[in-house]
């Protein structure tokens, strides 16, 4: 059984499960998606993001969650990585 690769952002940190750092960094759309979530945290604040994310998730599910819709749209936006530091 293959483990699915998952990334989860908490604040400024991207937590990976089932994927190496190298695999994540080589997948530019995935990096952009997660960078969008980091910027959402910066905009809404830690608790504000979590509240919005969970509210959207409970009302609309994962796919139609407005924060996920925005993150998917950012996968094609090279500028989303501006001012994001990868250490």
PDB file of C-alpha atoms in Angstrom:
ATOM      1  CA  UNK A   1       0.000   0.000   0.000  1.00  0.00           C
ATOM      2  CA  UNK A   2       1.393   3.387  -1.036  1.00  0.00           C
ATOM      3  CA  UNK A   3       1.259   6.273   1.428  1.00  0.00           C
ATOM      4  CA  UNK A   4      -0.304   9.421  -0.035  1.00  0.00           C
ATOM      5  CA  UNK A   5       1.835  12.531   0.087  1.00  0.00           C
ATOM      6  CA  UNK A   6       0.322  15.286   2.183  1.00  0.00           C
ATOM      7  CA  UNK A   7       1.436  18.762   3.171  1.00  0.00           C
ATOM      8  CA  UNK A   8      -0.141  20.817   5.915  1.00  0.00           C
ATOM      9  CA  UNK A   9       0.668  24.410   6.758  1.00  0.00           C
ATOM     10  CA  UNK A  10       0.593  25.671  10.325  1.00  0.00           C
ATOM     11  CA  UNK A  11       1.546  29.307  10.445  1.00  0.00           C
ATOM     12  CA  UNK A  12       4.820  29.691   8.532  1.00  0.00           C
ATOM     13  CA  UNK A  13       5.764  26.003   8.496  1.00  0.00           C
ATOM     14  CA  UNK A  14       4.891  23.382   5.903  1.00  0.00           C
ATOM     15  CA  UNK A  15       4.674  19.907   7.431  1.00  0.00           C
ATOM     16  CA  UNK A  16       5.162  16.989   5.023  1.00  0.00           C
ATOM     17  CA  UNK A  17       3.927  13.417   5.348  1.00  0.00           C
ATOM     18  CA  UNK A  18       4.761  10.727   2.820  1.00  0.00           C
ATOM     19  CA  UNK A  19       7.030  13.027   0.810  1.00  0.00           C
ATOM     20  CA  UNK A  20      10.631  14.052   1.135  1.00  0.00           C
ATOM     21  CA  UNK A  21      11.728  17.664   1.215  1.00  0.00           C
ATOM     22  CA  UNK A  22      13.415  17.117  -2.160  1.00  0.00           C
ATOM     23  CA  UNK A  23      10.207  15.784  -3.732  1.00  0.00           C
ATOM     24  CA  UNK A  24       8.211  18.718  -2.382  1.00  0.00           C
ATOM     25  CA  UNK A  25      10.759  21.283  -3.618  1.00  0.00           C
ATOM     26  CA  UNK A  26      10.778  19.711  -7.085  1.00  0.00           C
ATOM     27  CA  UNK A  27       6.983  20.050  -7.416  1.00  0.00           C
ATOM     28  CA  UNK A  28       6.556  23.757  -8.167  1.00  0.00           C
ATOM     29  CA  UNK A  29       2.722  23.782  -8.307  1.00  0.00           C
ATOM     30  CA  UNK A  30       2.616  22.025  -4.912  1.00  0.00           C
ATOM     31  CA  UNK A  31       5.054  24.563  -3.460  1.00  0.00           C
ATOM     32  CA  UNK A  32       2.926  27.416  -4.799  1.00  0.00           C
ATOM     33  CA  UNK A  33      -0.231  25.839  -3.335  1.00  0.00           C
ATOM     34  CA  UNK A  34       1.315  25.633   0.132  1.00  0.00           C
ATOM     35  CA  UNK A  35       2.867  29.115  -0.199  1.00  0.00           C
ATOM     36  CA  UNK A  36      -0.649  30.444  -0.767  1.00  0.00           C
ATOM     37  CA  UNK A  37      -1.716  28.900   2.544  1.00  0.00           C
ATOM     38  CA  UNK A  38       1.245  30.593   4.257  1.00  0.00           C
ATOM     39  CA  UNK A  39       0.124  33.947   2.846  1.00  0.00           C
ATOM     40  CA  UNK A  40      -3.438  33.202   3.967  1.00  0.00           C
ATOM     41  CA  UNK A  41      -2.127  32.660   7.515  1.00  0.00           C
ATOM     42  CA  UNK A  42      -0.253  35.967   7.266  1.00  0.00           C
ATOM     43  CA  UNK A  43      -3.414  37.737   6.112  1.00  0.00           C
ATOM     44  CA  UNK A  44      -5.934  36.212   8.550  1.00  0.00           C
ATOM     45  CA  UNK A  45      -3.644  35.407  11.483  1.00  0.00           C
ATOM     46  CA  UNK A  46      -3.181  31.958  12.962  1.00  0.00           C
ATOM     47  CA  UNK A  47      -6.565  31.578  14.661  1.00  0.00           C
ATOM     48  CA  UNK A  48      -8.375  33.501  11.927  1.00  0.00           C
ATOM     49  CA  UNK A  49      -7.055  31.140   9.274  1.00  0.00           C
ATOM     50  CA  UNK A  50      -7.942  28.045  11.281  1.00  0.00           C
ATOM     51  CA  UNK A  51     -11.449  29.384  11.956  1.00  0.00           C
ATOM     52  CA  UNK A  52     -12.061  30.224   8.296  1.00  0.00           C
ATOM     53  CA  UNK A  53     -10.585  26.965   7.060  1.00  0.00           C
ATOM     54  CA  UNK A  54     -12.653  24.792   9.402  1.00  0.00           C
ATOM     55  CA  UNK A  55     -15.842  26.804   8.804  1.00  0.00           C
ATOM     56  CA  UNK A  56     -15.433  26.483   5.050  1.00  0.00           C
ATOM     57  CA  UNK A  57     -14.555  22.804   5.345  1.00  0.00           C
ATOM     58  CA  UNK A  58     -17.626  22.015   7.443  1.00  0.00           C
ATOM     59  CA  UNK A  59     -19.977  23.931   5.123  1.00  0.00           C
ATOM     60  CA  UNK A  60     -18.471  23.120   1.718  1.00  0.00           C
ATOM     61  CA  UNK A  61     -16.018  20.249   2.141  1.00  0.00           C
ATOM     62  CA  UNK A  62     -12.365  20.198   1.159  1.00  0.00           C
ATOM     63  CA  UNK A  63     -12.584  20.772  -2.582  1.00  0.00           C
ATOM     64  CA  UNK A  64     -14.977  23.746  -2.459  1.00  0.00           C
ATOM     65  CA  UNK A  65     -13.334  25.359   0.570  1.00  0.00           C
ATOM     66  CA  UNK A  66     -12.586  28.947  -0.551  1.00  0.00           C
ATOM     67  CA  UNK A  67      -9.061  28.780   0.894  1.00  0.00           C
ATOM     68  CA  UNK A  68      -8.340  25.599  -1.078  1.00  0.00           C
ATOM     69  CA  UNK A  69      -9.877  27.081  -4.236  1.00  0.00           C
ATOM     70  CA  UNK A  70      -7.504  30.049  -3.900  1.00  0.00           C
ATOM     71  CA  UNK A  71      -4.533  27.761  -3.214  1.00  0.00           C
ATOM     72  CA  UNK A  72      -5.301  25.662  -6.304  1.00  0.00           C
ATOM     73  CA  UNK A  73      -5.544  28.831  -8.407  1.00  0.00           C
ATOM     74  CA  UNK A  74      -2.133  29.938  -7.105  1.00  0.00           C
ATOM     75  CA  UNK A  75      -0.477  26.774  -8.453  1.00  0.00           C
ATOM     76  CA  UNK A  76      -0.036  28.579 -11.787  1.00  0.00           C
ATOM     77  CA  UNK A  77       1.113  31.883 -10.245  1.00  0.00           C
ATOM     78  CA  UNK A  78       4.912  32.259 -10.093  1.00  0.00           C
ATOM     79  CA  UNK A  79       4.583  35.455  -8.019  1.00  0.00           C
ATOM     80  CA  UNK A  80       3.034  33.554  -5.080  1.00  0.00           C
ATOM     81  CA  UNK A  81       6.545  32.465  -4.074  1.00  0.00           C
ATOM     82  CA  UNK A  82       7.697  36.100  -3.753  1.00  0.00           C
ATOM     83  CA  UNK A  83       8.755  36.868  -0.180  1.00  0.00           C
ATOM     84  CA  UNK A  84       8.554  33.195   0.814  1.00  0.00           C
ATOM     85  CA  UNK A  85      11.784  31.936   2.356  1.00  0.00           C
ATOM     86  CA  UNK A  86      12.535  28.224   2.123  1.00  0.00           C
ATOM     87  CA  UNK A  87      15.035  27.033   4.704  1.00  0.00           C
TER      88      UNK A  87
END
